[in-house]
XYZ file of C-alpha atoms in Angstrom:
404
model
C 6.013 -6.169 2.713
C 6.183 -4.745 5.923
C 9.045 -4.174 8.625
C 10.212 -7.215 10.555
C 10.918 -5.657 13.575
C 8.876 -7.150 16.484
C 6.102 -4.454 17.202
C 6.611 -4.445 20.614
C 10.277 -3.374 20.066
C 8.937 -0.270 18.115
C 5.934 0.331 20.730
C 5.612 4.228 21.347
C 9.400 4.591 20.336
C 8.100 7.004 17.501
C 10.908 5.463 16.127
C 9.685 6.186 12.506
C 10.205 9.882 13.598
C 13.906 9.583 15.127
C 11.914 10.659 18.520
C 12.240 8.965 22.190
C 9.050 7.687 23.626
C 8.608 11.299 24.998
C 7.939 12.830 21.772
C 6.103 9.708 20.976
C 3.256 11.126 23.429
C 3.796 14.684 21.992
C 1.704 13.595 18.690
C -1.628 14.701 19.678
C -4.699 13.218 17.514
C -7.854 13.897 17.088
C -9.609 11.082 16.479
C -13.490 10.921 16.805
C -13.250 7.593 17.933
C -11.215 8.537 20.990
C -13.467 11.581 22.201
C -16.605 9.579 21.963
C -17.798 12.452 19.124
C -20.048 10.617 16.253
C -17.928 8.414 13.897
C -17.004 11.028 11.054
C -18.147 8.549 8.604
C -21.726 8.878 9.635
C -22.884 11.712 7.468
C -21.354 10.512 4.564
C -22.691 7.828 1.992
C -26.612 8.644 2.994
C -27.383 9.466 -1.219
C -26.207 6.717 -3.134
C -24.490 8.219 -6.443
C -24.218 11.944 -4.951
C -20.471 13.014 -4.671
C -19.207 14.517 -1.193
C -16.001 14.911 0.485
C -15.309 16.548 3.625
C -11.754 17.573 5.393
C -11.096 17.122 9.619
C -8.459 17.573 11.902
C -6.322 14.423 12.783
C -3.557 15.465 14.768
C -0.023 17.135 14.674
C 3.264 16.231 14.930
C 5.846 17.064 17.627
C 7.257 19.872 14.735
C 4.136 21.389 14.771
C 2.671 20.104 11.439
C -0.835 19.853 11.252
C -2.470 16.537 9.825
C -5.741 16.235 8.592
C -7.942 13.397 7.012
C -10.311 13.733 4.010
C -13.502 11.758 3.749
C -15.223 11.232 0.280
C -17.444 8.933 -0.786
C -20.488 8.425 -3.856
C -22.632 6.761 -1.650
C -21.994 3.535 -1.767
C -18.132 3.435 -1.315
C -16.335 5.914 1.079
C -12.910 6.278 1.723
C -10.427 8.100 4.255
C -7.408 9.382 4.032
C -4.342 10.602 5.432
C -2.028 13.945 4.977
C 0.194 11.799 6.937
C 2.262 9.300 4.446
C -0.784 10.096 1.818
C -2.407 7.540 3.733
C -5.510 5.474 2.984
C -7.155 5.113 6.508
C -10.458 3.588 5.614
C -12.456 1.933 2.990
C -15.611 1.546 3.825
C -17.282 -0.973 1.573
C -21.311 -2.635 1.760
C -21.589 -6.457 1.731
C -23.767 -8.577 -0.676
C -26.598 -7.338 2.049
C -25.808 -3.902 1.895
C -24.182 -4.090 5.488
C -20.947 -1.895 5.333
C -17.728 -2.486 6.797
C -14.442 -0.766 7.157
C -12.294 -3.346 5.368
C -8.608 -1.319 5.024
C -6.347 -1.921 8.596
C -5.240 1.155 10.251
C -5.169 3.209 13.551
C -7.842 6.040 14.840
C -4.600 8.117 15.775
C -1.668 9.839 14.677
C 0.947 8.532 17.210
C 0.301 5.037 16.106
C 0.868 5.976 12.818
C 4.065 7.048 13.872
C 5.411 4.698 15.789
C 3.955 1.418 15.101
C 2.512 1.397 11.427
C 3.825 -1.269 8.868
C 2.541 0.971 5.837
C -0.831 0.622 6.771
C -2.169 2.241 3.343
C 0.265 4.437 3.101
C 1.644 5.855 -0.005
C 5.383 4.468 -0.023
C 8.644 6.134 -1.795
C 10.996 6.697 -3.348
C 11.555 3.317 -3.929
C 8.653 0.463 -2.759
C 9.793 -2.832 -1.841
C 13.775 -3.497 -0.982
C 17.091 -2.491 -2.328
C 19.485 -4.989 -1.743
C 21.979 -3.682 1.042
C 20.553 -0.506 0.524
C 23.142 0.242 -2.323
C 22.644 1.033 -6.333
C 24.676 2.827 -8.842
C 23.521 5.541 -11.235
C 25.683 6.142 -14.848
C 28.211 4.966 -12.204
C 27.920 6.779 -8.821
C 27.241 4.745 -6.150
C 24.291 5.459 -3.716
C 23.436 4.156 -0.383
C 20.242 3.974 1.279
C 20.165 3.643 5.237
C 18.640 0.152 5.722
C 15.757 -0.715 7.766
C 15.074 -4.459 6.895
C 17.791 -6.410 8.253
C 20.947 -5.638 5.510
C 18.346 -3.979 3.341
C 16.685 -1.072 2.314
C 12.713 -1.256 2.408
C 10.334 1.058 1.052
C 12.756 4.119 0.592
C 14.319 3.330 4.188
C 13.739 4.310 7.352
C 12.021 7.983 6.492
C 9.956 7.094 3.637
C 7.647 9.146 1.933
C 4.920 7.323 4.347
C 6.528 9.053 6.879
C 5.911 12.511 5.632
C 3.375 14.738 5.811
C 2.000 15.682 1.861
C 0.448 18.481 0.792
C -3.441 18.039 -0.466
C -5.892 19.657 -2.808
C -9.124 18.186 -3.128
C -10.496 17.148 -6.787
C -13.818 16.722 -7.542
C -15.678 16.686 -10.978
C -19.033 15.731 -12.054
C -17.604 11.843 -12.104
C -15.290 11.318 -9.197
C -14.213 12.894 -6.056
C -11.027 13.062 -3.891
C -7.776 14.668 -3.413
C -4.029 15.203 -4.719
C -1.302 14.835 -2.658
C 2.248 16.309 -3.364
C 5.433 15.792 -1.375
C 8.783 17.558 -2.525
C 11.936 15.237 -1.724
C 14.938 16.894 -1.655
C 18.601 15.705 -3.216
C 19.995 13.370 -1.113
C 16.712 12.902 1.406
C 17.113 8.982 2.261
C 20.485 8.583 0.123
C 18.763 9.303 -3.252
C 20.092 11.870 -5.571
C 17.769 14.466 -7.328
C 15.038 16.495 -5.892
C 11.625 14.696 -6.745
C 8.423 16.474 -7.042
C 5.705 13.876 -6.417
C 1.466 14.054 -6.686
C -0.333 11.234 -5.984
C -4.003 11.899 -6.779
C -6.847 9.596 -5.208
C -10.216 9.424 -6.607
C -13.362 7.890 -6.548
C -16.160 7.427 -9.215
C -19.682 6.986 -9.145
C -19.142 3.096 -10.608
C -16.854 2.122 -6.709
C -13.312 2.680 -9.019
C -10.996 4.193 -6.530
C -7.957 5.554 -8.951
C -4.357 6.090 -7.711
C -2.837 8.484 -10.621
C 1.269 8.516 -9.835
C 3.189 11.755 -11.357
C 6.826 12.557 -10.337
C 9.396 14.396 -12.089
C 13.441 14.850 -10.660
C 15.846 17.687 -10.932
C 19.508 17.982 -11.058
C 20.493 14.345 -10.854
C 18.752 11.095 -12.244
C 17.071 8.984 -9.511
C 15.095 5.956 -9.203
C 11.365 6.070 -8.414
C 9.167 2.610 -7.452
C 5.570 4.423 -6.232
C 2.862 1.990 -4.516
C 0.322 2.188 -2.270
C 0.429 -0.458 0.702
C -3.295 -0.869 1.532
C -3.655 -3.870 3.925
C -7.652 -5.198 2.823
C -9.468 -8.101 5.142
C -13.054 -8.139 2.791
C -14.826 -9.537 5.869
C -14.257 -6.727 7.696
C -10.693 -5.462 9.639
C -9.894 -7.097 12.751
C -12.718 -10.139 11.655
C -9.901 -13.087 11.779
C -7.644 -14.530 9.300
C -7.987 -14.111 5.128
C -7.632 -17.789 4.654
C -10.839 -18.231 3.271
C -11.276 -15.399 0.742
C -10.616 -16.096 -2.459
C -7.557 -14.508 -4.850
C -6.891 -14.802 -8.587
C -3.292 -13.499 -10.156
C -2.926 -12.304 -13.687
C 0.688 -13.538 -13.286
C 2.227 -16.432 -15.004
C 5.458 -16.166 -13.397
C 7.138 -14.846 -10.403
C 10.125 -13.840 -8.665
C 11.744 -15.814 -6.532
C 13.653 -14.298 -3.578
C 16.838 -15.413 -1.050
C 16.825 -15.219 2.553
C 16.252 -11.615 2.660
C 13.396 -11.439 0.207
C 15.586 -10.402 -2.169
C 14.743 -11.128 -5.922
C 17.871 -13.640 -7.067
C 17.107 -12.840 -10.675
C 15.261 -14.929 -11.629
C 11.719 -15.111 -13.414
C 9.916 -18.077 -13.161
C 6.658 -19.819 -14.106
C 4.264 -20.188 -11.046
C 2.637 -22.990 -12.713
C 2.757 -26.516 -10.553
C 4.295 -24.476 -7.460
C 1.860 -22.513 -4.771
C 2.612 -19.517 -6.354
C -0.410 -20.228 -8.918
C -2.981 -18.104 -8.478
C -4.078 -17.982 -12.173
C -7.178 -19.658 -11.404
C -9.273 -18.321 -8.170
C -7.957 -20.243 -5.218
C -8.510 -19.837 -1.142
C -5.326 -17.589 -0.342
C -4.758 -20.022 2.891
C -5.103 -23.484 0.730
C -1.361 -23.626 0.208
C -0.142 -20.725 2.392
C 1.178 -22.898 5.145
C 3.384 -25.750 2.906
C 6.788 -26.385 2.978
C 8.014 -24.613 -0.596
C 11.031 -23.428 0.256
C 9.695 -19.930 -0.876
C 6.869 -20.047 1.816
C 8.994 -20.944 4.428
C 11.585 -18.180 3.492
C 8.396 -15.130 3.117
C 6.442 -16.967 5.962
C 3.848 -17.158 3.621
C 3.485 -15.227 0.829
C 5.724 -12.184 0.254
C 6.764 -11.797 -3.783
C 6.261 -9.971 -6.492
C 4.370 -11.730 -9.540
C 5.247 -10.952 -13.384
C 1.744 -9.699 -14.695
C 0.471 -10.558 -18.214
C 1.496 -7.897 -20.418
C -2.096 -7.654 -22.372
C -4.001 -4.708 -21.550
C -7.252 -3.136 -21.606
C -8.435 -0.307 -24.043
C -6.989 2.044 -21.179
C -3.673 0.809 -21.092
C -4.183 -1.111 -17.615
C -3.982 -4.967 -17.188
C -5.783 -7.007 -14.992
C -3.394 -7.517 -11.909
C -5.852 -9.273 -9.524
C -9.247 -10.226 -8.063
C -10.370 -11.326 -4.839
C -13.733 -12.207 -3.190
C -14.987 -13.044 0.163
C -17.513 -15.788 -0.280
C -19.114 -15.153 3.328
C -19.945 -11.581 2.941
C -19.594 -11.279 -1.242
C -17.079 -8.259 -0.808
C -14.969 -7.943 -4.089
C -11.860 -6.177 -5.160
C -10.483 -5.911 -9.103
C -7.205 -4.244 -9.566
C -5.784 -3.289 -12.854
C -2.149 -1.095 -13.207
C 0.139 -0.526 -16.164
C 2.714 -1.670 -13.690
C 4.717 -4.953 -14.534
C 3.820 -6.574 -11.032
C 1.994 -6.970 -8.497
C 3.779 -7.800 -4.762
C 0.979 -10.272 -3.015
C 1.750 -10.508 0.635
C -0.132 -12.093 3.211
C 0.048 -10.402 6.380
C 2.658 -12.844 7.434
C 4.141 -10.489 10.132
C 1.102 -9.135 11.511
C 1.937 -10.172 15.211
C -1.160 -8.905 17.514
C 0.633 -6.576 19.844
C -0.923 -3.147 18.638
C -4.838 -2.610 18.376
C -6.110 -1.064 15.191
C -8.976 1.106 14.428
C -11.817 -0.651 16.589
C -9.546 -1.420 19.643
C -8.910 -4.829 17.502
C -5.630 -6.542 17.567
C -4.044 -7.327 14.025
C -2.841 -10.899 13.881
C -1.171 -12.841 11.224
C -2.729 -13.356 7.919
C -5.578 -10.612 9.032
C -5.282 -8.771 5.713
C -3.127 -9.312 2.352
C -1.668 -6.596 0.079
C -1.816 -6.213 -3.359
C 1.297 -3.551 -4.229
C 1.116 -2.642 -7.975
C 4.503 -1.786 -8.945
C 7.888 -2.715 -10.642
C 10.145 -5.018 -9.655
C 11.975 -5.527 -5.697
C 16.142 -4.800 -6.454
C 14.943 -3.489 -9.748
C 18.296 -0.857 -9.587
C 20.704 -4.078 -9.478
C 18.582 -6.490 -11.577
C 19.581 -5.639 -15.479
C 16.888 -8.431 -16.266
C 13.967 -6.157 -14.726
C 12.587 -3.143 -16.513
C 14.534 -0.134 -15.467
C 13.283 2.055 -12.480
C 15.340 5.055 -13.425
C 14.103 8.502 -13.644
C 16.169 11.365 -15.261
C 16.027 15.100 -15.459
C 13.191 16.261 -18.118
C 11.285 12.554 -17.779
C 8.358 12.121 -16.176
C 7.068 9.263 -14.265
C 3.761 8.566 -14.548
C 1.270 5.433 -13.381
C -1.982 4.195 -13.066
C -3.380 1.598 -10.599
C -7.041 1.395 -10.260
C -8.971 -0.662 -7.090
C -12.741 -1.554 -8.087
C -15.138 -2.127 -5.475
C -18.049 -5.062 -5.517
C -20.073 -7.712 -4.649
C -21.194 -10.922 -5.845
């Protein structure tokens, strides 16, 4: 789910920094593609199977903080990413023909990042997906988050952790490659009580599973803690036109529907008969642009859908596939989160170029946000987000690369 606000209204504000358009320009980048210097993904991926990951310069913020971007690949499958919001930049992925394509939307620059970014593959917290009014109550205090989506609080408001630049250590093993990112959040950063320690570690195996491993753990005060990545994915390619066509299957019986804010009312219920229905493979644009009241309120799709609870020998369910029958591309993701939010790019607007110099338009890319529940902290019918002093949050979401 991304911000609503127009992106021209945002445009160089660095608004996502409290800056003025000034300190927008301040953020100085890097980026190969802007100096004309070979594309940094060119030296990687030249020994299918062999292991590599490399670290550049991106850029630095107006305080001085240095951002950098890690490459790794096995191969076949490489993948970018950002200090900046523990950011994935780029997936680079080969069709059925071996052709290879960046298929994850993003920018070639920090200040975009800053100012105009809905999430783009950014690591969101403390809390993904909206709080209702931005309020919640813990053993009876009362909290409140400053909202950023209309009355409401999105993805841990305003100065998220996507917003923040994490600390990294890169991992590598004989069987996968990549890099853990940690953020500390202080008490009361964003409204939230407790100071959370987070790592998010990234890697890659030889077999094209890219694993997210979540750990956070609070002190002093209990919190609440909903971690997701936002990866935007177009498996034609980014910035190759809309995602009508490719294909997307749901492990999710049921749903949640959601009032004029996108807010969850509270109830769960079954997607069968309704365009919500993905349990069998269907063309994500076949029903996108009906008149269920749900589409019409999301624009298309925008919800969180109540997984099956079976799970594999590792503990992980099957959350979602989805194939692009043009170029074969294919995606598998399995969590031992409780949902999945499927959005479809619904407020994609064209009026900021991504990577490529290639404007982003509506339904250019969907999202597939493991995680629990939107308004979880004022839903007592959703599993509890809560975290408390000597707990520790851990979880698992796992994105498998393919063709067919």
């Amino acid at each position: 789910m991304p911000d609503h606000l127009p992106r021209r209204q945002v445009l160089r504000t660095a608004g996502a920094l409290g800056l003025g358009a000034a300190a927008a320009g301040a953020l100085t980048s890097t980026a190969e593609a802007a100096s004309g210097a070979p594309d940094r993904l060119s030296s990687m991926g030249a020994h299918h199977g062999k292991l590599e990951i490399r670290k550049d310069p991106f850029g630095t913020t107006p305080d001085g903080k240095k951002v950098d971007v890690y490459t790794f690949g096995n191969g076949r499958v490489t993948i970018s990413m950002l200090t900046w919001g523990a950011t994935i930049q780029r997936v680079e992925t080969p069709d059925r023909r071996g052709r290879v394509a960046n298929i994850s939307l993003g920018f070639d620059n920090l200040p975009d990042y800053a100012a105009l970014s809905p999430y783009f593959g950014a690591t969101i917290g403390r809390y993904g997906n909206r709080i209702a009014k931005g309020k919640f109550s813990i053993d009876g205090t009362s909290y409140q988050i400053p909202v950023n989506n209309g009355e409401n609080a999105l993805h841990g408001g305003p100065l998220g952790f996507d917003k923040k630049v994490w600390s990294a250590k890169t991992v590598q093993t004989s069987k996968a490659v990549g890099v853990a990112f940690t953020y500390v959040s202080p008490d009361g950063e964003m409204g939230f009580p407790g100071e959370l320690t987070t790592t998010v570690t990234y890697t890659l195996d030889r077999e094209d599973n890219l694993r997210i491993d979540y750990h956070a753990t609070v002190k002093g005060k209990p919190t609440i803690v909903n971690l997701t990545n936002h990866v935007y994915l177009n498996l034609a390619g980014e910035g190759s036109g809309p995602i009508d066509d490719q294909v997307l299957q749901l492990n999710a019986p049921k749903y949640t529907p959601v009032d004029a804010g996108l807010i969850p009312t509270g109830e769960i219920a079954p997607v069968a008969g309704t365009p919500f229905d993905f349990t069998k493979p269907t063309p994500i644009g076949a029903r996108l642009r009906g008149d269920h009241p749900q589409l019409v309120v999301g624009r298309g799709y925008d919800h969180n859908f109540v997984l099956s609870t079976k799970t594999d020998p590792d503990g992980l369910r099957l959350a979602a596939r989805a194939w692009d029958p043009e170029h074969g591309r294919t995606v598998t993701v399995r969590t031992d989160e409780p949902g999945v939010q499927f959005y479809s790019g619904n407020f994609l607007d064209g009026t900021f170029l991504g990577i490529g110099n290639k404007a982003y338009r509506q339904g250019d890319a969907f999202c597939l946000e493991t995680q629990h529940f939107p308004d979880s902290p004022n839903q007592p019918n959703f599993p509890s987000t809560v975290l408390r002093p000597g707990q520790t949050y851990k979880s698992t979401t796992v994105y498998t690369f393919g063709t067919k």
